[in-house]
Tab-separated table of C-alpha atoms and ligand atoms in Angstrom:
chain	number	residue	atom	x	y	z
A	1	UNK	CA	-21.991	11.196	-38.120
A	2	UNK	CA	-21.675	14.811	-38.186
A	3	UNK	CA	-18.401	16.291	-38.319
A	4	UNK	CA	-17.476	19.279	-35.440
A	5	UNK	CA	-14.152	21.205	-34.807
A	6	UNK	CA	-12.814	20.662	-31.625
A	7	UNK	CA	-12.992	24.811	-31.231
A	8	UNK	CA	-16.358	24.990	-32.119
A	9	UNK	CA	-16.697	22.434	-29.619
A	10	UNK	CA	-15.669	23.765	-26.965
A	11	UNK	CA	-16.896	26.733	-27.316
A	12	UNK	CA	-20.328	25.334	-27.447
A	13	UNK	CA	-19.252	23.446	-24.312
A	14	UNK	CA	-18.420	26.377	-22.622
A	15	UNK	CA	-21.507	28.035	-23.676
A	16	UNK	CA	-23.821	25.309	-21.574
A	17	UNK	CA	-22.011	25.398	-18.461
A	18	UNK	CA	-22.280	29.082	-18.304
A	19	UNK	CA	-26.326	28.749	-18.636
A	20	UNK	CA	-25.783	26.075	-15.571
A	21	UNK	CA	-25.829	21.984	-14.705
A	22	UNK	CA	-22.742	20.245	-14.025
A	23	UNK	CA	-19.960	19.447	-16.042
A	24	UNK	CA	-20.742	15.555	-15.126
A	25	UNK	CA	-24.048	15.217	-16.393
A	26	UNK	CA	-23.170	17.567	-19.645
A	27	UNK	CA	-20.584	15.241	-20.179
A	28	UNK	CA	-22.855	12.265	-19.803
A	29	UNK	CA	-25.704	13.725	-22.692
A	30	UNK	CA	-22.485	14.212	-24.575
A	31	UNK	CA	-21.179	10.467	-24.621
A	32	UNK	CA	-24.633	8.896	-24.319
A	33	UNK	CA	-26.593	11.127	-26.940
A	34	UNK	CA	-23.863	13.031	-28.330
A	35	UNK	CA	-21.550	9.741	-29.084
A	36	UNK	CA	-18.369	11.307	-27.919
A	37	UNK	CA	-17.104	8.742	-25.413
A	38	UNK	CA	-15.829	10.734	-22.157
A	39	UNK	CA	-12.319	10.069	-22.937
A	40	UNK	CA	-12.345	11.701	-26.332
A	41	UNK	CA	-14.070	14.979	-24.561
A	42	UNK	CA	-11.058	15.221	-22.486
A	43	UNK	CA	-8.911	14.510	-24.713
A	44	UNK	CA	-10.278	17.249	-27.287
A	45	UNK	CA	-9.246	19.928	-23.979
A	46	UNK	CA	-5.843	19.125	-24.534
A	47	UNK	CA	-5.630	18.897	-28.432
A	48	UNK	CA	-8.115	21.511	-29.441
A	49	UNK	CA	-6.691	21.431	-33.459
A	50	UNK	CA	-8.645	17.758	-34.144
A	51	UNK	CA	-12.130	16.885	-34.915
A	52	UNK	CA	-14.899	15.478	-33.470
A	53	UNK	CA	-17.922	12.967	-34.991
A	54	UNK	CA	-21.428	13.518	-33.216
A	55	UNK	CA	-24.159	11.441	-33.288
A	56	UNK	CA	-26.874	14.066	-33.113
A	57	UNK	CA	-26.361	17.486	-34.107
A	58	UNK	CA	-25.270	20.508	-31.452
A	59	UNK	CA	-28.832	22.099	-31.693
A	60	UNK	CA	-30.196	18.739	-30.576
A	61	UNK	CA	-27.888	18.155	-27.487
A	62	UNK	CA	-28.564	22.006	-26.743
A	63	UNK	CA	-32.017	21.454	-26.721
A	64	UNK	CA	-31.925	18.428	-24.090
A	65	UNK	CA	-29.880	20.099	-21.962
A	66	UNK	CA	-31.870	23.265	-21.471
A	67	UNK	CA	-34.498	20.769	-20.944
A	68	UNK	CA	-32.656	19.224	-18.010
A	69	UNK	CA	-31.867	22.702	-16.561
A	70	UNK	CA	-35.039	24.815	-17.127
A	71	UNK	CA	-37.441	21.895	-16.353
A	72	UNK	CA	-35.433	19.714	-14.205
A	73	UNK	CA	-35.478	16.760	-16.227
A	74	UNK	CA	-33.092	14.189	-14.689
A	75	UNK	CA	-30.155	14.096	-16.465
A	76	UNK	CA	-30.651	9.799	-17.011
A	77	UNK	CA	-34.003	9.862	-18.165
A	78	UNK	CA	-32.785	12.269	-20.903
A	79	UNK	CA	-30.361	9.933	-21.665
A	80	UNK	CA	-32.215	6.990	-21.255
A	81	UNK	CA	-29.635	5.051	-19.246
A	82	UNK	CA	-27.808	5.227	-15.849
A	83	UNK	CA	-24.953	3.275	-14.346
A	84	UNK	CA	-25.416	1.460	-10.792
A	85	UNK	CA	-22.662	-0.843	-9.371
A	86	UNK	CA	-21.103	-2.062	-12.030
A	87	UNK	CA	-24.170	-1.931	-14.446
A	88	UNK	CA	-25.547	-0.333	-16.969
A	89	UNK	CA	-29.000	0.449	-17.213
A	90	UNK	CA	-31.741	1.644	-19.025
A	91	UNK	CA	-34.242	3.725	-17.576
A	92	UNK	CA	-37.366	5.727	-18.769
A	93	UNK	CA	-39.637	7.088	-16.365
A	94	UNK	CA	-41.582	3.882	-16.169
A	95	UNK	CA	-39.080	3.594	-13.157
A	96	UNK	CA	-37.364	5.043	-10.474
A	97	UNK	CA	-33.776	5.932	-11.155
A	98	UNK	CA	-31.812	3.393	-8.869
A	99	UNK	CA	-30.146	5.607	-6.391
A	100	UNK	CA	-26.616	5.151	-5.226
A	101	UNK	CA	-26.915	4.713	-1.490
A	102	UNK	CA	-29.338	1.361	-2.464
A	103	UNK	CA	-25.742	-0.173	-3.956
A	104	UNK	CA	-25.142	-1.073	-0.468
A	105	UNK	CA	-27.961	-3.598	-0.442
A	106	UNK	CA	-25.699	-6.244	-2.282
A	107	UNK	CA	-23.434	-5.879	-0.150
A	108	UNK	CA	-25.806	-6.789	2.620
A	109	UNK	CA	-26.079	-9.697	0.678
A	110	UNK	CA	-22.698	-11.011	0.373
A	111	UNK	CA	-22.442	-9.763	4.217
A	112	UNK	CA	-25.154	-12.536	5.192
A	113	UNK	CA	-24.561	-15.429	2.523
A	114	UNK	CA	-20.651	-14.811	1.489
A	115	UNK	CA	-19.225	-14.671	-1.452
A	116	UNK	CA	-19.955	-18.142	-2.788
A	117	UNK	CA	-22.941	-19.553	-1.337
A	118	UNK	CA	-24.710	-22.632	-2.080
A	119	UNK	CA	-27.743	-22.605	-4.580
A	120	UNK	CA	-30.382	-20.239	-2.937
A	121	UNK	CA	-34.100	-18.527	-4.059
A	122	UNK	CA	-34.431	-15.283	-3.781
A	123	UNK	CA	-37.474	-13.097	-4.814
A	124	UNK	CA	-37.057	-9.034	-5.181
A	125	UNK	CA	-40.437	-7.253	-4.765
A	126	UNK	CA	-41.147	-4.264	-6.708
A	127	UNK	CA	-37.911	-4.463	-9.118
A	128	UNK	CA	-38.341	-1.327	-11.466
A	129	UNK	CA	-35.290	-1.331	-13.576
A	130	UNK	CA	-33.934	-4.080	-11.825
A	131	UNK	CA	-31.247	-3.113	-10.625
A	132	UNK	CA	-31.034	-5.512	-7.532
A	133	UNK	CA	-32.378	-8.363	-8.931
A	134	UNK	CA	-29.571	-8.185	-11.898
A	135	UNK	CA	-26.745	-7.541	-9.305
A	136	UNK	CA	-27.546	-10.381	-7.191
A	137	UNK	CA	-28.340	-12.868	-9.996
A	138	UNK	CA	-24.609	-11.813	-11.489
A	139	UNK	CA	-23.050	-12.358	-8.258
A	140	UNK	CA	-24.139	-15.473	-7.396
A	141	UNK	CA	-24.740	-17.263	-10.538
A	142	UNK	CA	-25.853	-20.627	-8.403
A	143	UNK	CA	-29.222	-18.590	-6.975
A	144	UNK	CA	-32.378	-18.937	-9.046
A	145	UNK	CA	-34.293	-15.274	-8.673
A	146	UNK	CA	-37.718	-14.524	-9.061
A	147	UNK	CA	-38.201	-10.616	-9.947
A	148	UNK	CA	-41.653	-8.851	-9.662
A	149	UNK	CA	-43.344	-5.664	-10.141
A	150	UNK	CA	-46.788	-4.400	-10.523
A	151	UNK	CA	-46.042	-2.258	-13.852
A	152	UNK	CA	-45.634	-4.648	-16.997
A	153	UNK	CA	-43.759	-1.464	-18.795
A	154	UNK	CA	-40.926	-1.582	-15.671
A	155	UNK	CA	-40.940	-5.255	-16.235
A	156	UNK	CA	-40.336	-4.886	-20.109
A	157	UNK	CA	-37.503	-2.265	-19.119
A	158	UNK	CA	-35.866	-4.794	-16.051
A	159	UNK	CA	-36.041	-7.704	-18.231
A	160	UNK	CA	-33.870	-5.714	-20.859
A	161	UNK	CA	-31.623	-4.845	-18.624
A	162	UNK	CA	-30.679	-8.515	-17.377
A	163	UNK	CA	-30.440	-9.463	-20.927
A	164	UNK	CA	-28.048	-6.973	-21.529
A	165	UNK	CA	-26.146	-7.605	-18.686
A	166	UNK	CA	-26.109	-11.033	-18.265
A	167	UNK	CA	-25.954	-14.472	-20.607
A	168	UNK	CA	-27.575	-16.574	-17.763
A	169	UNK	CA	-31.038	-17.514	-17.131
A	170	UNK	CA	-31.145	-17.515	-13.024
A	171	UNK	CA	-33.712	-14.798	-13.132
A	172	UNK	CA	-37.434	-14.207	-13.847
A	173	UNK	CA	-39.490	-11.492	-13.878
A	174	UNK	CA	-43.617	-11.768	-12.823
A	175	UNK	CA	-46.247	-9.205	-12.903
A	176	UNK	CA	-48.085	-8.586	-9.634
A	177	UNK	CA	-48.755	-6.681	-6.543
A	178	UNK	CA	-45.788	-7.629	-4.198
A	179	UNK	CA	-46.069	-11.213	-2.970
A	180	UNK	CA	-49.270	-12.472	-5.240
A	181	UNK	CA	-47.092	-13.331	-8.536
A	182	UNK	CA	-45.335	-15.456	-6.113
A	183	UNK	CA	-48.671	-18.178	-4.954
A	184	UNK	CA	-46.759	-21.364	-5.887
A	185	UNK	CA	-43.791	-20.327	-4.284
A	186	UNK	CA	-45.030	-19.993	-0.653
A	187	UNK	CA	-42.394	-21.301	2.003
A	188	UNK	CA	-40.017	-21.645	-0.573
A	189	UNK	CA	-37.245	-18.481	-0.754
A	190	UNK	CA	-34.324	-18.031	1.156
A	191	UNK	CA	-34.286	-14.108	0.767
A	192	UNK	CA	-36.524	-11.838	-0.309
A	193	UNK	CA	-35.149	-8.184	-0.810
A	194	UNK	CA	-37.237	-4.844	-1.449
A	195	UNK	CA	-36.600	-1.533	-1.791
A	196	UNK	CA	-40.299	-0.640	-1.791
A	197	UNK	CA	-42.456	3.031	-1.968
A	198	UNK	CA	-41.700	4.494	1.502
A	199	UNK	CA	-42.433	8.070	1.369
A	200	UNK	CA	-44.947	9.799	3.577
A	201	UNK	CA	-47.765	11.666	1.711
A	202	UNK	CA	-46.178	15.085	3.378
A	203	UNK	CA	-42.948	14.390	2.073
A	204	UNK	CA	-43.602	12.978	-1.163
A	205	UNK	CA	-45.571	16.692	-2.009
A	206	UNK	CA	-42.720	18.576	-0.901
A	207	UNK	CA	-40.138	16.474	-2.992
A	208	UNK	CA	-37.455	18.044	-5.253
A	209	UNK	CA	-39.310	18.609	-9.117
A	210	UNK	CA	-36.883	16.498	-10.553
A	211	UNK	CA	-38.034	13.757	-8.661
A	212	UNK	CA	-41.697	14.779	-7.724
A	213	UNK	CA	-42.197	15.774	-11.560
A	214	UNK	CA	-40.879	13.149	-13.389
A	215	UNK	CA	-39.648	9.865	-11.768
A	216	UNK	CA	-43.034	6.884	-10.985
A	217	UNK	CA	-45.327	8.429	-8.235
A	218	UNK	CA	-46.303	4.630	-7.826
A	219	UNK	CA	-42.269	3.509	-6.821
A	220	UNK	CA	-42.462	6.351	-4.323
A	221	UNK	CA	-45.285	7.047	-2.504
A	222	UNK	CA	-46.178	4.588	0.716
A	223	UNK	CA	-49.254	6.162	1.695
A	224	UNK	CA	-50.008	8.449	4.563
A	225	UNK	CA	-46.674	7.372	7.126
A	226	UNK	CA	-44.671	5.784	4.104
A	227	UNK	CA	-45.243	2.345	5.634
A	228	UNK	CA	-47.939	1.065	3.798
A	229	UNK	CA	-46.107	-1.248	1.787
A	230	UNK	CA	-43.466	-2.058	3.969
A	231	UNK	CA	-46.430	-3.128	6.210
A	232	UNK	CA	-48.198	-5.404	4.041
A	233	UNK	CA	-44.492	-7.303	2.903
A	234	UNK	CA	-43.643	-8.160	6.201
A	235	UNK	CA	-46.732	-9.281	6.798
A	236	UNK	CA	-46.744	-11.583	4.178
A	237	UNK	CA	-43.355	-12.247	4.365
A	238	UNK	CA	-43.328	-15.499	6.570
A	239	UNK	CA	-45.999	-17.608	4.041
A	240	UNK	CA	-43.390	-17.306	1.216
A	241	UNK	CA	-40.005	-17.511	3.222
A	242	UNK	CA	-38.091	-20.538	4.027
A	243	UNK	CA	-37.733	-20.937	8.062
A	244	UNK	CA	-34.612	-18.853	8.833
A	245	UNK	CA	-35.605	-16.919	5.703
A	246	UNK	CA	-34.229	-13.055	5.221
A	247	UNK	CA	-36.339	-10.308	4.715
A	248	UNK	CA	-33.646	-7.407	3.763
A	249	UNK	CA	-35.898	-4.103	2.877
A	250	UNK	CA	-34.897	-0.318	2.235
A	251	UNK	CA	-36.523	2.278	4.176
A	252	UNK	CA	-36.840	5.968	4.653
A	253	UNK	CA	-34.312	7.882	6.812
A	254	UNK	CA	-36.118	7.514	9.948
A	255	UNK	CA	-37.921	4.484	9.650
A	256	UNK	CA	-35.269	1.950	11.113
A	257	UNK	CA	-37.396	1.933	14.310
A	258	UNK	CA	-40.674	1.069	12.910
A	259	UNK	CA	-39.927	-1.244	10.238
A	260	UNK	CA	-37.754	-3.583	13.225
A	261	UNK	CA	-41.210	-3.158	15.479
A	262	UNK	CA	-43.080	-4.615	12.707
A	263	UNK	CA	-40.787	-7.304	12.026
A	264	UNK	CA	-40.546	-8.314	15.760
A	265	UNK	CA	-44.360	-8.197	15.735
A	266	UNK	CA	-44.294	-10.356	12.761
A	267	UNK	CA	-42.075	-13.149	14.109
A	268	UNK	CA	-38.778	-12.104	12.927
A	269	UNK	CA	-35.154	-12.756	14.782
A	270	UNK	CA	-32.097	-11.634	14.262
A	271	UNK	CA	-32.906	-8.051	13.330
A	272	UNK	CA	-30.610	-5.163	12.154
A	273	UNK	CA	-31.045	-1.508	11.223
A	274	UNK	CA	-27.879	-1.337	8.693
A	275	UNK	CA	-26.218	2.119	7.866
A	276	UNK	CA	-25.708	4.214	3.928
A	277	UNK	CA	-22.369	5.412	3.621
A	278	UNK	CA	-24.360	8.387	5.395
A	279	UNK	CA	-25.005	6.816	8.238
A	280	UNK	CA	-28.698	6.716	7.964
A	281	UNK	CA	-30.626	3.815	9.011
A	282	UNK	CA	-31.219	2.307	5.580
A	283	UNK	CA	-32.196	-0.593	5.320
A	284	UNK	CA	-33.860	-2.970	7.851
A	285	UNK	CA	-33.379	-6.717	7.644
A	286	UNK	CA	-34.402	-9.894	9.481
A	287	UNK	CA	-34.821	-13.850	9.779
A	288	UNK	CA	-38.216	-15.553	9.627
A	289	UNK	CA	-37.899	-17.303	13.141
B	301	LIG	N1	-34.682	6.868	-1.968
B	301	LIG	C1	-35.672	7.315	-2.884
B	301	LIG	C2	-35.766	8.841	-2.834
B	301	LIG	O1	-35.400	9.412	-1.861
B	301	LIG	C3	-37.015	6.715	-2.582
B	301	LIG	C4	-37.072	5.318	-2.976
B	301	LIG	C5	-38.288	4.626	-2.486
B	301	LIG	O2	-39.332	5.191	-2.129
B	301	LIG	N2	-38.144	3.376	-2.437
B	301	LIG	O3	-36.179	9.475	-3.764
């Protein structure tokens, strides 16, 4: 531990935020690199005599900062972790930093089944960190999960996650393209949940660097009209799900439309475009039949 004054401190504080970058994500290096918890940095505002105890020296955390500003390096890759309902998580950039408007998919979730629901299988396609997969195995610690994604390294990082989040053993991770880890379990899940590549080739090179730069081209990218994966999991979908199965999937701003056509094409009832907080047609979801 290396020992700071609180005035030198803050003076280096001050010092970043004048270069740019928010105070949040400053404040998350500091805790998460730095090792002062986000309580003792306020708390060194108000009582500027003390001392602080820093687990990597100020030259360090200077240098990772002007690396998130000047290069656009997301602030949670940097740190290595990220916080998503009421996890914690560690990401690299073998995966795609779960975004906050996907949060809502659990509560789709508890929405369709309820709060306590009977013993249920449930597959998520395509985990990456995952973030889903962990959430819905918490909540319902009855369901048995199946968790898959093409990239053994995202696997390595979702299966640490659940570990650390979890003592339970509802959930298993597989390595495949979408539904093909899944061969012995066809007509077999209650719910299968994805939040799948769905950008548009167009879009996707026009992307913000911090995202086009850095975050898994692969958990992005849905070829030409972003559908191309959507496509091919509902097309699949009803050999694997139960009858009266749900498909719940996440989908790009304007894709409500397209993703219920294919899912009406494909034999699916009781379909809904659901809402973000934004009011953006986010997700679609469905029954098999
Ligand atoms: N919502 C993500 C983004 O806008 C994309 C996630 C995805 O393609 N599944 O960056």
């Amino acid at each position: 531990m290396l020992r700071i004054s609180a005035r030198d401190f803050l003076f280096w504080k001050k010092k970043q935020l004048s270069k740019g970058g928010d105070q949040e994500s400053l404040a998350f290096l500091l805790d998460s690199v730095g090792g002062i918890s986000t309580k003792d940095q306020k708390f060194i505002g108000i009582n500027p005599e003390g001392n602080l105890y820093l687990k990597k020296n100020l030259d360090f955390l200077e240098s990772n900062w002007d690396n998130h500003l000047q290069k656009s390096y997301p602030i949670q890759y940097i740190c290595g972790i990220t916080f998503w309902r009421d996890l914690r998580l560690i990401v690299t950039n073998k995966v795609l930093i779960p975004r906050p408007e996907t949060e809502l998919i659990i509560d789709i979730v508890i929405k369709i089944f309820g709060k306590k629901s009977q013993k249920l299988f449930f597959t998520e396609l395509g985990t990456g960190s995952g973030a889903i997969s962990i959430a819905l195995a918490l909540e319902y610690p009855l369901w048995n999960g199946i968790a898959t994604d093409i990239d053994q390294d995202a696997l390595e990082i979702a299966t640490k996650n659940y570990k650390n989040s979890s003592n339970q053993s509802n959930l298993k991770f597989f390595c495949g393209h979408w539904w093909t880890p899944l061969e012995s379990f066809q007509g077999k899940l209650d719910l299968a949940i994805s939040n799948p590549p769905y950008i548009p080739k167009i879009i996707y090179e026009r992307l913000p660097k911090e995202v086009k730069n850095f975050e898994p081209k692969i958990a992005l990218l849905g070829g030409d009209d972003g559908l191309k994966h959507i496509r091919e999991i509902i097309q699949k979908a009803p050999l694997f799900l139960k009858e009266k199965g749900w498909l719940i999937l996440e989908n790009h701003f304007d894709q409500g439309e397209q993703v219920k056509k294919l899912l009406i094409e494909n034999k699916f009832t009781s379909i809904e475009i659901v809402n973000d907080l934004s009011g953006i047609g986010r997700f679609t979801i469905g029954r098999y039949k």
